[in-house]
mmCIF file of C-alpha atoms in Angstrom:
data_model
loop_
_atom_site.group_PDB
_atom_site.id
_atom_site.type_symbol
_atom_site.label_atom_id
_atom_site.label_comp_id
_atom_site.label_asym_id
_atom_site.label_seq_id
_atom_site.Cartn_x
_atom_site.Cartn_y
_atom_site.Cartn_z
ATOM 1 C CA UNK A 1 0.000 0.000 0.000
ATOM 2 C CA UNK A 2 1.468 3.375 -0.960
ATOM 3 C CA UNK A 3 2.023 5.866 1.877
ATOM 4 C CA UNK A 4 -0.582 8.640 2.040
ATOM 5 C CA UNK A 5 0.677 12.072 1.061
ATOM 6 C CA UNK A 6 0.140 13.784 4.435
ATOM 7 C CA UNK A 7 1.303 17.174 3.190
ATOM 8 C CA UNK A 8 -1.219 17.107 0.349
ATOM 9 C CA UNK A 9 -4.063 15.982 2.642
ATOM 10 C CA UNK A 10 -3.313 18.710 5.200
ATOM 11 C CA UNK A 11 -3.000 21.354 2.461
ATOM 12 C CA UNK A 12 -6.385 20.279 1.080
ATOM 13 C CA UNK A 13 -7.995 20.777 4.517
ATOM 14 C CA UNK A 14 -6.211 24.121 4.966
ATOM 15 C CA UNK A 15 -7.648 25.258 1.609
ATOM 16 C CA UNK A 16 -11.132 24.171 2.727
ATOM 17 C CA UNK A 17 -10.719 26.141 5.962
ATOM 18 C CA UNK A 18 -9.557 29.251 4.105
ATOM 19 C CA UNK A 19 -12.583 29.076 1.799
ATOM 20 C CA UNK A 20 -14.797 28.569 4.831
ATOM 21 C CA UNK A 21 -13.277 31.574 6.643
ATOM 22 C CA UNK A 22 -13.192 33.955 3.700
ATOM 23 C CA UNK A 23 -16.417 33.145 1.866
ATOM 24 C CA UNK A 24 -18.771 30.499 3.260
ATOM 25 C CA UNK A 25 -18.961 31.628 6.908
ATOM 26 C CA UNK A 26 -19.428 35.359 6.194
ATOM 27 C CA UNK A 27 -22.312 34.575 3.812
ATOM 28 C CA UNK A 28 -24.006 32.001 6.065
ATOM 29 C CA UNK A 29 -23.643 34.190 9.163
ATOM 30 C CA UNK A 30 -24.939 37.208 7.212
ATOM 31 C CA UNK A 31 -28.027 35.339 6.001
ATOM 32 C CA UNK A 32 -28.855 33.885 9.445
ATOM 33 C CA UNK A 33 -28.341 37.140 11.359
ATOM 34 C CA UNK A 34 -30.386 39.233 8.899
ATOM 35 C CA UNK A 35 -33.144 36.598 9.111
ATOM 36 C CA UNK A 36 -33.064 36.914 12.907
ATOM 37 C CA UNK A 37 -33.444 40.708 12.501
ATOM 38 C CA UNK A 38 -36.536 40.135 10.334
ATOM 39 C CA UNK A 39 -37.853 37.901 13.121
ATOM 40 C CA UNK A 40 -37.335 40.738 15.615
ATOM 41 C CA UNK A 41 -39.569 42.955 13.478
ATOM 42 C CA UNK A 42 -42.226 40.253 13.110
ATOM 43 C CA UNK A 43 -42.293 39.652 16.878
ATOM 44 C CA UNK A 44 -42.017 43.332 17.816
ATOM 45 C CA UNK A 45 -39.076 42.675 20.112
ATOM 46 C CA UNK A 46 -35.301 42.459 20.364
ATOM 47 C CA UNK A 47 -34.650 38.748 20.915
ATOM 48 C CA UNK A 48 -37.547 38.432 23.353
ATOM 49 C CA UNK A 49 -37.420 41.921 24.913
ATOM 50 C CA UNK A 50 -40.674 43.562 23.715
ATOM 51 C CA UNK A 51 -40.614 47.030 22.162
ATOM 52 C CA UNK A 52 -42.657 49.862 23.565
ATOM 53 C CA UNK A 53 -46.021 49.994 21.819
ATOM 54 C CA UNK A 54 -46.431 52.851 19.341
ATOM 55 C CA UNK A 55 -48.661 55.730 20.361
ATOM 56 C CA UNK A 56 -51.003 54.994 17.443
ATOM 57 C CA UNK A 57 -51.839 51.630 19.062
ATOM 58 C CA UNK A 58 -52.341 53.162 22.497
ATOM 59 C CA UNK A 59 -54.764 55.855 21.324
ATOM 60 C CA UNK A 60 -56.610 53.676 18.806
ATOM 61 C CA UNK A 61 -55.858 54.975 15.325
ATOM 62 C CA UNK A 62 -58.359 53.965 12.668
ATOM 63 C CA UNK A 63 -57.148 51.952 9.700
ATOM 64 C CA UNK A 64 -54.570 49.184 9.530
ATOM 65 C CA UNK A 65 -52.950 48.437 12.863
ATOM 66 C CA UNK A 66 -49.316 47.679 12.147
ATOM 67 C CA UNK A 67 -46.956 46.589 14.885
ATOM 68 C CA UNK A 68 -44.132 48.763 16.189
ATOM 69 C CA UNK A 69 -41.726 49.847 13.421
ATOM 70 C CA UNK A 70 -43.802 48.202 10.707
ATOM 71 C CA UNK A 71 -45.906 49.817 8.038
ATOM 72 C CA UNK A 72 -47.634 48.889 4.819
ATOM 73 C CA UNK A 73 -44.284 48.901 3.014
ATOM 74 C CA UNK A 74 -42.047 47.455 5.788
ATOM 75 C CA UNK A 75 -39.230 49.590 4.363
ATOM 76 C CA UNK A 76 -37.199 49.739 7.598
ATOM 77 C CA UNK A 77 -37.570 46.006 8.214
ATOM 78 C CA UNK A 78 -36.540 45.033 4.680
ATOM 79 C CA UNK A 79 -33.528 47.372 4.586
ATOM 80 C CA UNK A 80 -31.350 45.261 6.880
ATOM 81 C CA UNK A 81 -28.687 43.417 4.897
ATOM 82 C CA UNK A 82 -25.166 42.081 5.113
ATOM 83 C CA UNK A 83 -21.868 42.574 3.328
ATOM 84 C CA UNK A 84 -19.571 39.518 3.362
ATOM 85 C CA UNK A 85 -15.865 40.282 3.474
ATOM 86 C CA UNK A 86 -12.894 37.918 3.822
ATOM 87 C CA UNK A 87 -13.034 36.577 7.375
ATOM 88 C CA UNK A 88 -15.900 38.818 8.563
ATOM 89 C CA UNK A 89 -19.355 40.103 7.765
ATOM 90 C CA UNK A 90 -20.947 43.515 8.238
ATOM 91 C CA UNK A 91 -24.618 43.513 9.242
ATOM 92 C CA UNK A 92 -26.224 46.860 8.472
ATOM 93 C CA UNK A 93 -29.335 48.878 7.830
ATOM 94 C CA UNK A 94 -28.556 51.709 5.422
ATOM 95 C CA UNK A 95 -31.642 53.812 6.122
ATOM 96 C CA UNK A 96 -30.765 57.154 7.674
ATOM 97 C CA UNK A 97 -33.460 56.863 10.319
ATOM 98 C CA UNK A 98 -32.655 53.264 11.308
ATOM 99 C CA UNK A 99 -30.346 54.367 14.120
ATOM 100 C CA UNK A 100 -33.037 56.701 15.498
ATOM 101 C CA UNK A 101 -35.287 53.692 16.046
ATOM 102 C CA UNK A 102 -32.518 51.269 17.043
ATOM 103 C CA UNK A 103 -31.076 53.564 19.747
ATOM 104 C CA UNK A 104 -33.901 56.033 20.407
ATOM 105 C CA UNK A 105 -33.534 59.792 19.999
ATOM 106 C CA UNK A 106 -35.008 63.190 20.559
ATOM 107 C CA UNK A 107 -35.804 64.946 17.310
ATOM 108 C CA UNK A 108 -36.443 68.653 16.839
ATOM 109 C CA UNK A 109 -39.728 69.765 15.279
ATOM 110 C CA UNK A 110 -39.260 71.687 12.027
ATOM 111 C CA UNK A 111 -41.682 73.770 9.965
ATOM 112 C CA UNK A 112 -41.706 71.024 7.326
ATOM 113 C CA UNK A 113 -42.721 68.463 9.969
ATOM 114 C CA UNK A 114 -45.562 70.727 11.104
ATOM 115 C CA UNK A 115 -46.832 70.821 7.501
ATOM 116 C CA UNK A 116 -46.768 67.011 7.413
ATOM 117 C CA UNK A 117 -48.631 66.827 10.738
ATOM 118 C CA UNK A 118 -51.336 69.235 9.457
ATOM 119 C CA UNK A 119 -51.685 67.118 6.319
ATOM 120 C CA UNK A 120 -52.126 63.959 8.400
ATOM 121 C CA UNK A 121 -54.637 65.813 10.595
ATOM 122 C CA UNK A 122 -56.775 66.697 7.570
ATOM 123 C CA UNK A 123 -56.485 63.169 6.115
ATOM 124 C CA UNK A 124 -57.661 61.777 9.473
ATOM 125 C CA UNK A 125 -60.842 63.866 9.226
ATOM 126 C CA UNK A 126 -59.637 66.718 11.412
ATOM 127 C CA UNK A 127 -61.717 69.275 9.541
ATOM 128 C CA UNK A 128 -64.795 67.780 11.249
ATOM 129 C CA UNK A 129 -64.294 69.478 14.637
ATOM 130 C CA UNK A 130 -67.526 68.254 16.190
ATOM 131 C CA UNK A 131 -66.615 64.597 15.817
ATOM 132 C CA UNK A 132 -62.791 64.457 15.764
ATOM 133 C CA UNK A 133 -61.219 60.983 15.825
ATOM 134 C CA UNK A 134 -58.436 60.156 18.274
ATOM 135 C CA UNK A 135 -56.076 59.930 15.322
ATOM 136 C CA UNK A 136 -57.026 63.429 14.090
ATOM 137 C CA UNK A 137 -56.618 64.768 17.634
ATOM 138 C CA UNK A 138 -53.141 63.202 17.824
ATOM 139 C CA UNK A 139 -52.044 64.813 14.544
ATOM 140 C CA UNK A 140 -53.508 68.184 15.582
ATOM 141 C CA UNK A 141 -51.528 68.043 18.829
ATOM 142 C CA UNK A 142 -48.370 67.240 16.855
ATOM 143 C CA UNK A 143 -49.080 70.073 14.387
ATOM 144 C CA UNK A 144 -49.488 72.726 17.111
ATOM 145 C CA UNK A 145 -46.088 71.905 18.633
ATOM 146 C CA UNK A 146 -43.676 74.819 18.404
ATOM 147 C CA UNK A 147 -40.833 74.713 15.888
ATOM 148 C CA UNK A 148 -37.743 73.800 17.916
ATOM 149 C CA UNK A 149 -39.598 71.680 20.470
ATOM 150 C CA UNK A 150 -38.596 68.028 20.722
ATOM 151 C CA UNK A 151 -40.283 64.687 20.143
ATOM 152 C CA UNK A 152 -38.925 61.656 21.985
ATOM 153 C CA UNK A 153 -38.548 58.546 19.824
ATOM 154 C CA UNK A 154 -38.261 55.530 22.168
ATOM 155 C CA UNK A 155 -35.560 52.931 21.613
ATOM 156 C CA UNK A 156 -36.859 49.943 19.667
ATOM 157 C CA UNK A 157 -33.672 48.008 19.077
ATOM 158 C CA UNK A 158 -33.886 45.518 16.231
ATOM 159 C CA UNK A 159 -30.190 44.801 15.588
ATOM 160 C CA UNK A 160 -26.967 44.757 17.577
ATOM 161 C CA UNK A 161 -25.025 42.689 20.087
ATOM 162 C CA UNK A 162 -26.985 40.042 21.956
ATOM 163 C CA UNK A 163 -26.135 36.632 23.466
ATOM 164 C CA UNK A 164 -28.581 34.982 21.025
ATOM 165 C CA UNK A 165 -26.640 36.445 18.081
ATOM 166 C CA UNK A 166 -23.365 35.213 19.606
ATOM 167 C CA UNK A 167 -24.861 31.721 20.013
ATOM 168 C CA UNK A 168 -26.196 31.731 16.449
ATOM 169 C CA UNK A 169 -22.765 32.655 15.044
ATOM 170 C CA UNK A 170 -20.982 30.145 17.287
ATOM 171 C CA UNK A 171 -23.312 27.328 16.194
ATOM 172 C CA UNK A 172 -22.722 28.126 12.505
ATOM 173 C CA UNK A 173 -18.951 28.142 12.957
ATOM 174 C CA UNK A 174 -18.877 24.897 14.984
ATOM 175 C CA UNK A 175 -21.175 23.132 12.486
ATOM 176 C CA UNK A 176 -18.980 24.132 9.540
ATOM 177 C CA UNK A 177 -15.668 23.355 11.272
ATOM 178 C CA UNK A 178 -16.989 19.937 12.301
ATOM 179 C CA UNK A 179 -18.038 19.261 8.714
ATOM 180 C CA UNK A 180 -14.548 20.131 7.379
ATOM 181 C CA UNK A 181 -12.880 18.033 10.089
ATOM 182 C CA UNK A 182 -15.098 14.969 9.640
ATOM 183 C CA UNK A 183 -15.492 14.917 5.865
ATOM 184 C CA UNK A 184 -13.663 11.980 4.398
ATOM 185 C CA UNK A 185 -10.021 12.328 3.527
ATOM 186 C CA UNK A 186 -8.956 10.886 0.216
ATOM 187 C CA UNK A 187 -5.575 9.261 0.872
ATOM 188 C CA UNK A 188 -5.140 8.180 -2.756
ATOM 189 C CA UNK A 189 -4.431 11.546 -4.366
#
């Protein structure tokens, strides 16, 4: 029986590991973590920690009742993505306002915002003063805020560090390393 070429076998496994590190793991981790972010939106929580309910739910807006941070278009939810790089992956949401929701913020009322609030007030039936809906009343109260006053946006974290993310990444890495280590070795090369 010819002696196995140990150097060639080891080099083959090293090449598999390099491919795993530079391409396969970043893509698999990126897909799984962005899917877990979508799950956070669907559940209205950050890995089991519920988000504060939106004011529209508390005061009983008419029309479709979307959960926190969701809308008819789900633009914020669907804007989370990943960028695989050699040996790492960047998980991101490129929307400018994503960080406002993820970390919370105080925003300053502008004249343009007041115009938007008045528009929403009218669309909610605010012109009918005798029978104003709670939604119209909400938008009127927003519209009469002074320019320069602040609106507090509560934190509704949907992405970031969490032990469940760490566990997810660890499981993916261990599964893939085990597969490379246990896949058959062809000693007849």
